[in-house]
Coordinates of C-alpha atoms in Angstrom, one line a residue:
X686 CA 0.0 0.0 0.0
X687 CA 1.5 3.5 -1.1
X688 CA 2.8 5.4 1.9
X689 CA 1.9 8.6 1.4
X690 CA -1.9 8.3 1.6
X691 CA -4.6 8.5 3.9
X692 CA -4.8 5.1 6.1
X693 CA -6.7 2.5 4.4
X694 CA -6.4 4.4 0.9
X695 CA -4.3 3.4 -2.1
X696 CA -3.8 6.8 -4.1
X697 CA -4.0 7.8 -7.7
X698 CA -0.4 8.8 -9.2
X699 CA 0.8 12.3 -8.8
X700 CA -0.8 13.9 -12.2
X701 CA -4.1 12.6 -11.4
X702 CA -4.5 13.7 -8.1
X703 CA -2.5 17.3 -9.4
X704 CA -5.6 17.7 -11.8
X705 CA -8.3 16.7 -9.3
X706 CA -6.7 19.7 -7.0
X707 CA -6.6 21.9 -10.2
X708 CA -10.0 21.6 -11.2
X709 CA -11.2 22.0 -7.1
X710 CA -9.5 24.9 -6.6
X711 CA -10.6 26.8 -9.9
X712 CA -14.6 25.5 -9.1
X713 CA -14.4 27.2 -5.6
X714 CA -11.8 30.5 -6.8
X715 CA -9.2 30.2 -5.2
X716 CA -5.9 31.2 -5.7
X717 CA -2.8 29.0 -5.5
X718 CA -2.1 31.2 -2.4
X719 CA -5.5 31.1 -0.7
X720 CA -4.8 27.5 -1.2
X721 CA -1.1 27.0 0.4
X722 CA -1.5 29.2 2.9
X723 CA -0.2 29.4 6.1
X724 CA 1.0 25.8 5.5
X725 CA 2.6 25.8 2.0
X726 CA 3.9 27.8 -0.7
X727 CA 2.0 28.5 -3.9
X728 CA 5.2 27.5 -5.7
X729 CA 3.8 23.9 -3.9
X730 CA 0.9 24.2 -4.7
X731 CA 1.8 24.9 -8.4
X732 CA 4.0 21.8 -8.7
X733 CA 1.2 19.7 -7.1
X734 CA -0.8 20.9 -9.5
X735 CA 1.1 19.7 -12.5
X736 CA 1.8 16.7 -10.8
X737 CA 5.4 16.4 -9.9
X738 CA 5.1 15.7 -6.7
X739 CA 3.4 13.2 -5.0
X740 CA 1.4 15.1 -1.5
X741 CA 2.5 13.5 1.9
X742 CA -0.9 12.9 4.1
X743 CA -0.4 16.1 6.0
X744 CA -0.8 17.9 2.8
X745 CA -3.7 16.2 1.5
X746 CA -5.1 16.6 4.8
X747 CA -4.3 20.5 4.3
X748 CA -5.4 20.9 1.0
X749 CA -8.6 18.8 1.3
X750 CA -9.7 20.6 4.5
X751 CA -8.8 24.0 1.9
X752 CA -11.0 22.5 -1.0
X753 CA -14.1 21.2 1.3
X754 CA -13.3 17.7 0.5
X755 CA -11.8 14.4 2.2
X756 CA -8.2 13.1 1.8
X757 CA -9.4 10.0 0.0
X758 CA -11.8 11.4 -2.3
X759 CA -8.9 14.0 -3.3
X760 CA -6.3 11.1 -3.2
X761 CA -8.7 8.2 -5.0
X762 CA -11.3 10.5 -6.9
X763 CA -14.3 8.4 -5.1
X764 CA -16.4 10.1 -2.7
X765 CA -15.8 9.4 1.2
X766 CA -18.7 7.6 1.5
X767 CA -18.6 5.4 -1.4
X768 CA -17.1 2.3 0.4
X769 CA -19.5 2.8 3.8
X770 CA -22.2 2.9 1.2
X771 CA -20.8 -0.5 -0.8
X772 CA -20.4 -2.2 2.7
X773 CA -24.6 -1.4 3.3
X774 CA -25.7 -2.7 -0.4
X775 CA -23.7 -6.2 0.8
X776 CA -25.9 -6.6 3.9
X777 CA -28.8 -6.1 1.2
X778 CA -27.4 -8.8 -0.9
X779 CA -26.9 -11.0 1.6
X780 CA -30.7 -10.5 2.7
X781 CA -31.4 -11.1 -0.4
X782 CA -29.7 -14.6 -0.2
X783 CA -30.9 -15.5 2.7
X784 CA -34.6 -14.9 2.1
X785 CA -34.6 -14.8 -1.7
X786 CA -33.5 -17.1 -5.0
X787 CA -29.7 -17.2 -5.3
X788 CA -29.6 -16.4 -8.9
X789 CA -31.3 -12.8 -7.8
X790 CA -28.8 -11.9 -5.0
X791 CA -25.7 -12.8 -7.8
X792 CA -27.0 -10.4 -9.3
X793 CA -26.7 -7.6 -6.5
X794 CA -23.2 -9.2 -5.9
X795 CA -22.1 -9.3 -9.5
X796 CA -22.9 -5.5 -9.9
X797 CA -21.0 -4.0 -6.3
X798 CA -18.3 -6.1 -7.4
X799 CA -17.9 -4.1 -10.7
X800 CA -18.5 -1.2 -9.2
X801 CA -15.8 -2.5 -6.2
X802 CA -13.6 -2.8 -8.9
X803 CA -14.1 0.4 -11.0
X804 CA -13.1 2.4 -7.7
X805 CA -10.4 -0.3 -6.8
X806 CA -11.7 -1.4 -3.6
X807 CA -10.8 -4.4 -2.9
X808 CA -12.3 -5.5 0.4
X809 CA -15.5 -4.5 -1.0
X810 CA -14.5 -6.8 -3.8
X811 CA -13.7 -9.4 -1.9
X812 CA -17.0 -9.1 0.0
X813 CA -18.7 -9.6 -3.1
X814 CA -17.1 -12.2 -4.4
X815 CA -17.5 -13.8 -1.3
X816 CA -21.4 -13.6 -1.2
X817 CA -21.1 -14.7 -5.5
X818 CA -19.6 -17.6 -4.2
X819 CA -22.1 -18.6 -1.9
X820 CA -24.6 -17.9 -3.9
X821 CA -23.3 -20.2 -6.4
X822 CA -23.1 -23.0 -3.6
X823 CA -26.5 -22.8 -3.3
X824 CA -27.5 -23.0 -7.2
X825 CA -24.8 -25.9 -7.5
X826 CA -22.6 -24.3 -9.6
X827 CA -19.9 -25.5 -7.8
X828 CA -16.7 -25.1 -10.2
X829 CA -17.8 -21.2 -10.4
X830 CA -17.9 -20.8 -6.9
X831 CA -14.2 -22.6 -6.0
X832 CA -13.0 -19.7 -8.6
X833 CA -15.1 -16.9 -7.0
X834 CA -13.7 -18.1 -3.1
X835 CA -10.2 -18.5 -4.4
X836 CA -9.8 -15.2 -6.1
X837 CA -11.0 -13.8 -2.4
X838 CA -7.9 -15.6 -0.8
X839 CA -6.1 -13.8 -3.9
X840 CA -7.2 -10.4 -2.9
X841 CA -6.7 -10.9 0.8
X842 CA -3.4 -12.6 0.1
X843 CA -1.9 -9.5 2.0
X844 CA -4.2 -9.5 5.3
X845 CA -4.3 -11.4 7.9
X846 CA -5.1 -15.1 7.9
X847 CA -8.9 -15.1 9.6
X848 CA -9.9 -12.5 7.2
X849 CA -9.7 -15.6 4.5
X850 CA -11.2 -18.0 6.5
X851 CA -14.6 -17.7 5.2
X852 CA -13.4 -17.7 1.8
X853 CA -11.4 -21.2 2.9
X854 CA -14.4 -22.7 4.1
X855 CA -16.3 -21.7 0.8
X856 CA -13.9 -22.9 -1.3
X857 CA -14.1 -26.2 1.2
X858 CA -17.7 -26.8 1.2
X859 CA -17.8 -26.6 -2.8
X860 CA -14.9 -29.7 -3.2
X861 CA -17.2 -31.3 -0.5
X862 CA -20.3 -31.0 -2.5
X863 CA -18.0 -32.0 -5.6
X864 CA -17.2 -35.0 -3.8
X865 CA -14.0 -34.5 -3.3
X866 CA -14.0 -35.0 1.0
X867 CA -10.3 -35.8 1.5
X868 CA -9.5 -32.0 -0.1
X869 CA -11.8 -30.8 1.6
X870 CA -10.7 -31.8 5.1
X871 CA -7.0 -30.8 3.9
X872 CA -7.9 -27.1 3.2
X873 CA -9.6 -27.1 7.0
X874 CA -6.7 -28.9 8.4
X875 CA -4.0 -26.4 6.7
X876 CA -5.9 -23.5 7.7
X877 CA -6.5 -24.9 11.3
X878 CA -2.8 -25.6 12.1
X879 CA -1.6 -22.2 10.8
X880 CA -4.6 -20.4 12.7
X881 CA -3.2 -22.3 15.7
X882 CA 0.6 -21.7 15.1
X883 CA 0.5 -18.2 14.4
X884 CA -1.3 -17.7 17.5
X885 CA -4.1 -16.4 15.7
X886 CA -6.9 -17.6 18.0
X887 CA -9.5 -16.1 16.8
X888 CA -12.9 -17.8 18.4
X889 CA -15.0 -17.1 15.5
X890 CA -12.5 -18.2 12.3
X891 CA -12.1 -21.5 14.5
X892 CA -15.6 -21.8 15.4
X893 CA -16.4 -21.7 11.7
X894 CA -13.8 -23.8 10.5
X895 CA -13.9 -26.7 13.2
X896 CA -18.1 -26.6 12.3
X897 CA -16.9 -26.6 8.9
X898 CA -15.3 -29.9 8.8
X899 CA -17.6 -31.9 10.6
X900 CA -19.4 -32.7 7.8
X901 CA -16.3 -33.8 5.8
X902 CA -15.5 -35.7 8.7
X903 CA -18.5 -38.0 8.8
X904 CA -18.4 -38.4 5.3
X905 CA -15.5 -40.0 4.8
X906 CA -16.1 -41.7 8.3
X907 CA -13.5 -40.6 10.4
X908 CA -16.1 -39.7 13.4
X909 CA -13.5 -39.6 15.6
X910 CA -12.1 -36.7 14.2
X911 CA -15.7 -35.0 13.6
X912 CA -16.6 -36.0 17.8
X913 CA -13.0 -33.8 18.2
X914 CA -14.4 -31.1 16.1
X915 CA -17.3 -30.7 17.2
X916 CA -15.9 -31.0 21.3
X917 CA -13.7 -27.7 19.8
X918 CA -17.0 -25.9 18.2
X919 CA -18.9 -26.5 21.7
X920 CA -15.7 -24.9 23.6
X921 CA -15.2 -22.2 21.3
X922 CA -19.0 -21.1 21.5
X923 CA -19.0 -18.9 24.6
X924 CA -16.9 -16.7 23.2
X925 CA -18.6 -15.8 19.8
X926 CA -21.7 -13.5 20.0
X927 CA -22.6 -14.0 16.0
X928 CA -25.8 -15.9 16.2
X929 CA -25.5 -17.1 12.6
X930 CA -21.8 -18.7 13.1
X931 CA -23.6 -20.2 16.6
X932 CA -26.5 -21.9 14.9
X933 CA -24.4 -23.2 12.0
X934 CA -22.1 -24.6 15.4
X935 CA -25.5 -26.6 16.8
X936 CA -26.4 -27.7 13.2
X937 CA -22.7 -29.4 13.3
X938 CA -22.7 -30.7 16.4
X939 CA -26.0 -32.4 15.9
X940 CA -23.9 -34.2 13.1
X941 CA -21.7 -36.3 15.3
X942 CA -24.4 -36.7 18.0
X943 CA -26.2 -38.7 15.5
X944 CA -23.6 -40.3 14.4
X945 CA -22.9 -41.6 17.9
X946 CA -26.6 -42.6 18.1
X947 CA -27.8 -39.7 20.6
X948 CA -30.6 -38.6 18.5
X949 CA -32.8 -36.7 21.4
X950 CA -29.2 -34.9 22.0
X951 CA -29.3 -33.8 18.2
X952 CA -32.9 -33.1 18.1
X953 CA -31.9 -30.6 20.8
X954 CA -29.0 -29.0 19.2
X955 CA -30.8 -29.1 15.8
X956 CA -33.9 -27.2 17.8
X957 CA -31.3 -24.3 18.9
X958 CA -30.3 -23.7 15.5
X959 CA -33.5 -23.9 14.1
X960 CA -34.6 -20.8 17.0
X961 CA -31.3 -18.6 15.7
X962 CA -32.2 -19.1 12.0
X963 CA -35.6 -18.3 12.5
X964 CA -34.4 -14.8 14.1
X965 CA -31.9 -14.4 11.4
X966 CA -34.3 -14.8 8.8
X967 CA -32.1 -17.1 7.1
X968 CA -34.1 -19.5 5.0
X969 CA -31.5 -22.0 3.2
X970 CA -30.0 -22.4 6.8
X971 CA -33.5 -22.8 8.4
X972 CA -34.4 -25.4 5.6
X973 CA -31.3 -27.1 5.9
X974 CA -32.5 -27.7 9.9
X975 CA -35.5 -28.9 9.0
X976 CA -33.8 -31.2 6.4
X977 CA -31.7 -32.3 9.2
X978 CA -34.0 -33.1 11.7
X979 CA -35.8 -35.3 9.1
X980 CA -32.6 -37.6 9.0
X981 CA -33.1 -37.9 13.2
X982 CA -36.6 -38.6 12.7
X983 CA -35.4 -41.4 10.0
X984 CA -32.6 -42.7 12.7
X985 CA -35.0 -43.0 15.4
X986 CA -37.6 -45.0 13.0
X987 CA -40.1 -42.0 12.9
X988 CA -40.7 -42.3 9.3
X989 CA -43.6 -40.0 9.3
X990 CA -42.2 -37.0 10.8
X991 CA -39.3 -37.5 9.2
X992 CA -41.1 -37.0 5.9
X993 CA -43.0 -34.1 7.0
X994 CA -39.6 -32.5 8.3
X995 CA -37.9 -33.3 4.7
X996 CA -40.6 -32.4 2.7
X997 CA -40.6 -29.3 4.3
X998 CA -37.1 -28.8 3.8
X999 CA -37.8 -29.3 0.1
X1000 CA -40.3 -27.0 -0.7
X1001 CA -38.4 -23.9 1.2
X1002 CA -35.3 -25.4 -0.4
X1003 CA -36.9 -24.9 -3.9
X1004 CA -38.9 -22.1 -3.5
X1005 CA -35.7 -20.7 -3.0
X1006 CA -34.3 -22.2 -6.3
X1007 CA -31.1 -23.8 -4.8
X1008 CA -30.8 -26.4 -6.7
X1009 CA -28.3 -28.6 -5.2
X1010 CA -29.5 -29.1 -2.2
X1011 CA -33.0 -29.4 -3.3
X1012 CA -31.8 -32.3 -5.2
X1013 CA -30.0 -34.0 -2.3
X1014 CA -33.1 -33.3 0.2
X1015 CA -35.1 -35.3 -2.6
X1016 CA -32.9 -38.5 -2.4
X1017 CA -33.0 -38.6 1.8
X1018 CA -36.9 -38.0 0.8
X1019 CA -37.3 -41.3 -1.2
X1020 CA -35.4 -43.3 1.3
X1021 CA -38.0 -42.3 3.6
X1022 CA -40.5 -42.8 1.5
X1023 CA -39.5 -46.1 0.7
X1024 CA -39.2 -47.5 3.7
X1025 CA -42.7 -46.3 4.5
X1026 CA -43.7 -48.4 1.5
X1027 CA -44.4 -45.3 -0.8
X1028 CA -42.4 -47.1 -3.8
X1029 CA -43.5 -45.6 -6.7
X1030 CA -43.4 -42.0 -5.2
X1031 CA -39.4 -42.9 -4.2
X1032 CA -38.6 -43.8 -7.5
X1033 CA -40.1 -40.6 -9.1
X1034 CA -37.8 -38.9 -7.5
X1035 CA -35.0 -40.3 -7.9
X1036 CA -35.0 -41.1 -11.3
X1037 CA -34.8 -37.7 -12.5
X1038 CA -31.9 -37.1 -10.3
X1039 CA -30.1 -39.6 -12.8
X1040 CA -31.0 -38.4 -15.7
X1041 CA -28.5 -37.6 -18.3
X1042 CA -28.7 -34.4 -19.1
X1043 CA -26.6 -31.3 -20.4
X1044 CA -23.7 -30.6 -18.0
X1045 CA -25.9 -27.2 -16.3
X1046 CA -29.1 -29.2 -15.7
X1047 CA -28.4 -29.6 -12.5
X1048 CA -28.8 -33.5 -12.3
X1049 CA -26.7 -35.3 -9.5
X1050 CA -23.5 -36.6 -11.2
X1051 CA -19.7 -37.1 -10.5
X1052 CA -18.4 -33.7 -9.3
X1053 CA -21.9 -32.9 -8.7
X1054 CA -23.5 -34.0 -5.8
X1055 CA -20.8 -37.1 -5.8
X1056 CA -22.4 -38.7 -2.7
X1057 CA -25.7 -38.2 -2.9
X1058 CA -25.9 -39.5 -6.9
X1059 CA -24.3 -42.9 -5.0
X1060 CA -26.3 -42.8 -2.4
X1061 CA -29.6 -42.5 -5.1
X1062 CA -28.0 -45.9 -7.7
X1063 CA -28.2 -47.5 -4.1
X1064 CA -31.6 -46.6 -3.2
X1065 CA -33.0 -47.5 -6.9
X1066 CA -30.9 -50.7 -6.8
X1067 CA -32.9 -51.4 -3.3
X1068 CA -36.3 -50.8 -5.3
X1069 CA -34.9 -53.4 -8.0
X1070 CA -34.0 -56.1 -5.6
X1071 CA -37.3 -55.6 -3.9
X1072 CA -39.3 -56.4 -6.7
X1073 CA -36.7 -59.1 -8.1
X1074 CA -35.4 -57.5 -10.8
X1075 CA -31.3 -58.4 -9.8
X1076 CA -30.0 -57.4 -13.0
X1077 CA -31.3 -53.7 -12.7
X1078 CA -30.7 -54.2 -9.1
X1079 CA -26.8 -55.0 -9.4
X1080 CA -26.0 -52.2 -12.5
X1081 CA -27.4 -49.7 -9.6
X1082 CA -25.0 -50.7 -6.8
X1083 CA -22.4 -51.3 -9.6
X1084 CA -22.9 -47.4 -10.7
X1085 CA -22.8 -45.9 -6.9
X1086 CA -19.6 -47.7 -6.0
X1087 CA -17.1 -45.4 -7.8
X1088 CA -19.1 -42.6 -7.1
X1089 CA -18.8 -43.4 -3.4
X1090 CA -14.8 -44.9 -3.6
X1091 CA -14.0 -41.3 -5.4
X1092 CA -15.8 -39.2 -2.5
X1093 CA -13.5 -41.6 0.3
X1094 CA -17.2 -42.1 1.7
X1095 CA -16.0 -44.7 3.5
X1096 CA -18.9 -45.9 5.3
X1097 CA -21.0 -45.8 2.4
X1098 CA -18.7 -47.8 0.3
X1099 CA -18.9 -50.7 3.3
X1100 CA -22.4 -50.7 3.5
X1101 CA -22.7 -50.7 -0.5
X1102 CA -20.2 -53.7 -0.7
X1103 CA -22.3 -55.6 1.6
X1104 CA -25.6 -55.1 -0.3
X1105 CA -24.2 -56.0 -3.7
X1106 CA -22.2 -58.6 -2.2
X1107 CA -25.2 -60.3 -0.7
X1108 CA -26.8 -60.1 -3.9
X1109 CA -23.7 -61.7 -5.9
X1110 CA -23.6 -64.9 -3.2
X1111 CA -27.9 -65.0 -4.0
X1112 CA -27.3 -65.7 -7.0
X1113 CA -24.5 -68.3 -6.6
X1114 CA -21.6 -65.8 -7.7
X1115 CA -19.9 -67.2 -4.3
X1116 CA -16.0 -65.5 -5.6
X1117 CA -17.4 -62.5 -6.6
X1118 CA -19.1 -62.0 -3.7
X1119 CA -15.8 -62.9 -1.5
X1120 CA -14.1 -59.9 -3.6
X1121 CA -16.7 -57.3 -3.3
X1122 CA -17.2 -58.7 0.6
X1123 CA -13.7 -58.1 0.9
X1124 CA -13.6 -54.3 -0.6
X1125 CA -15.7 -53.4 2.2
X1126 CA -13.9 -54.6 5.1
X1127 CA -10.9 -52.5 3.5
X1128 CA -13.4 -49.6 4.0
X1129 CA -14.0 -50.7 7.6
X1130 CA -11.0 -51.9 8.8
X1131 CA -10.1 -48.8 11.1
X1132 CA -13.6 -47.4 12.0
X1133 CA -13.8 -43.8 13.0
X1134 CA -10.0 -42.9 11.3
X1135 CA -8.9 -41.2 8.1
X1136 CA -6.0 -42.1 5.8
X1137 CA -5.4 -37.8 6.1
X1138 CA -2.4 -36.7 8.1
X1139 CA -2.1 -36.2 12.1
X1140 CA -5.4 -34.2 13.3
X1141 CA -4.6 -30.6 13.5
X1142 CA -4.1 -29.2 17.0
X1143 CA -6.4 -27.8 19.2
X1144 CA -6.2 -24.2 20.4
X1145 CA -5.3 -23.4 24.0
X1146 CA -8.5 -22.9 25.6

């Protein structure tokens, strides 16, 4: 950042600013004199004005008090308010996401960010990349939205690490969604460990970071790990007063609760969350609650509330047109429909999910929605072993299992092994079954682990 200019300003070069005094002084009348004085000299003032000098901040203080002006709007050309102003219209955008469509609010975002740029502002940039990103998220356009998060770390490159952190997590969740876990849990990890050794404790970067990679966590089955995370979160929470960054903590924590099988404990976490959202107005968040309290409804064998709580999960999740996770909410719908004997209804939604289709129709595919397009060939296989049909039934599991092997799901993989393996020793393929039997118990051999590095350290608490 240039030296010579007001704090928090990066100045125009000498001419410019020399013609922006020129053309002040001669709109208000004054002479080069008027100007100077009792500070300067006009013979300053004169080579200011042709640009051969570049002011110090005193004198742009000086000459702007002089002109009726600001030091940055003499120094930059932009009005003093223009970045207070930028900062308000994000708050509106970000309303606008979290009530609204996400295609609408990119379009807020994509216009401050030109208009960030235009009057080189980059932390207003990076604010609006930030909320592009997430916007993206939320439509599925996940390849868009890695770009949009990493060219935030790229404009932030020079500040301090937690002002990057949400962009990390961004860039995190998207790989998730992609199906790429193991990534994932490394850009967490890296971040974690250089949070923690910089001595950069900041409660509410790690707060949203440890939440962050519980999900990961579970996914690829290391619930050790995500118990550890969350333990972190729950310690961490006292000292963050952001509602939003506490309810997305409960939602996480309810997360390894049920996958330790204490479902009234996540019911009760899930409940807190549900409260802040509700305040917060925040309606993919609040959807993704109810979506979540549908899967401890589906644990705990109440299939009926569980398909009230996930088809209301849908609908807000598609009135809102995020696509991605109105396709997911659809596949943990038919399982629960399903199992309630609603067959047909299951497999209309999930063949659709399937569907080839061009690459931005939003259909669940590798890179996509990895996990859940597995986890959709499983429940379709399910439906095709149910009413006998093995051959349909084993090119289902046959399609989820390198969907599910690329995403390191490990537990998924297991369980998949088993079904299809069952189904291969059924119908007297005894060897095949061995092999596929075997795969699984690769998956399973250390339960609750990952083949990452050591677990990043905790901070001091």
């Amino acid at each position: 950042m240039a030296k010579n200019g007001p704090a928090g300003v990066w100045p125009d070069e000498p001419t410019a600013i020399g013609q922006r005094v020129l053309r002040l002084r001669t709109e208000r009348g004054l002479t080069q004199r008027q100007l100077a004085e009792p500070a300067y000299t006009p013979a300053y003032i004169s080579t200011l004005e042709s640009g051969k000098v570049r002011p110090s901040e005193a004198a742009l203080r000086h000459v702007a008090a002089r002109l009726g002006t600001t030091p940055e709007e003499l120094a930059t050309g932009r009005p003093a308010h223009l970045a207070a102003d930028l900062r308000l219209r994000l708050t509106d955008a970000r309303h606008a996401l979290a009530t609204g469509a996400p295609e609408d609010a990119a379009t807020l975002f994509r216009a401050l960010r030109t208009e960030a740029v235009e009057h080189r502002l980059p932390a207003e940039e990076a604010g609006a990349l930030l909320g592009l990103g997430d916007c993206l998220l939320e439509s599925g356009d996940l390849a868009e939205a890695r770009k949009c998060f990493g060219a935030v770390e790229q404009l932030l490159a020079d500040e301090p690490l937690t002002r990057r952190v949400p962009a990390v997590r961004g860039r995190a969740a998207a790989h998730r969604l992609s199906g790429e876990l193991r990534y994932a849990c490394y850009l967490l990890e890296t971040t974690l460990d250089e949070l923690n050794a910089s001595g950069l404790h900041d409660p509410d970067s790690l707060l949203l970071l440890y939440t962050a990679s519980i999900a990961p966590y579970l996914d690829m089955g290391a619930r050790t790990r995500a118990g550890r995370a969350a333990e972190l979160a729950l310690a961490l929470a006292p000292r963050v007063d952001d509602p939003a960054l506490l309810a997305g903590m409960h939602r996480g924590v309810a997360r390894t609760l049920i996958a330790q099988g204490r479902i009234t404990e996540a019911d009760f976490s899930l409940a807190k969350a549900q409260e802040l959202y509700q305040q917060l107005h925040i309606r993919t968040d609040l959807a993704h609650c109810h979506w979540m309290r549908g899967y401890v409804h589906a644990q705990h064998g109440d299939l009926e509330r569980a398909e009230s709580e996930l088809c209301t999960a849908r609908s807000m999740l598609a009135s809102k047109r995020a696509a991605l996770f109105t396709e997911q909410v659809e596949v943990e719908l038919a399982d629960v429909l399903r199992r309630r004997g609603k067959v047909q209804e299951a497999e209309e939604l999930l063949r659709p999910l399937l569907t080839a289709g061009e690459p931005d129709t939003g259909i669940l595919r590798p890179g996509r929605g990895a996990v859940h397009a597995g986890a959709a060939h499983r429940l379709l296989g399910l439906i095709e072993e149910q009413r006998g049909a093995d051959s349909a039934a084993e090119e289902h599991y046959r399609a989820a299992l390198p969907l599910l092997e690329q995403a390191d799901a490990a537990g998924d993989v297991a369980d998949l092994c088993r079904l299809l393996g069952d189904l291969l020793r059924r119908t007297g393929r005894v060897e095949e079954a061995l092999d596929t039997y075997r795969t699984g118990l690769g998956h399973r051999a250390t339960p609750g682990t990952t083949t990452l590095g050591p677990a990043p350290a905790g901070p001091p608490m």
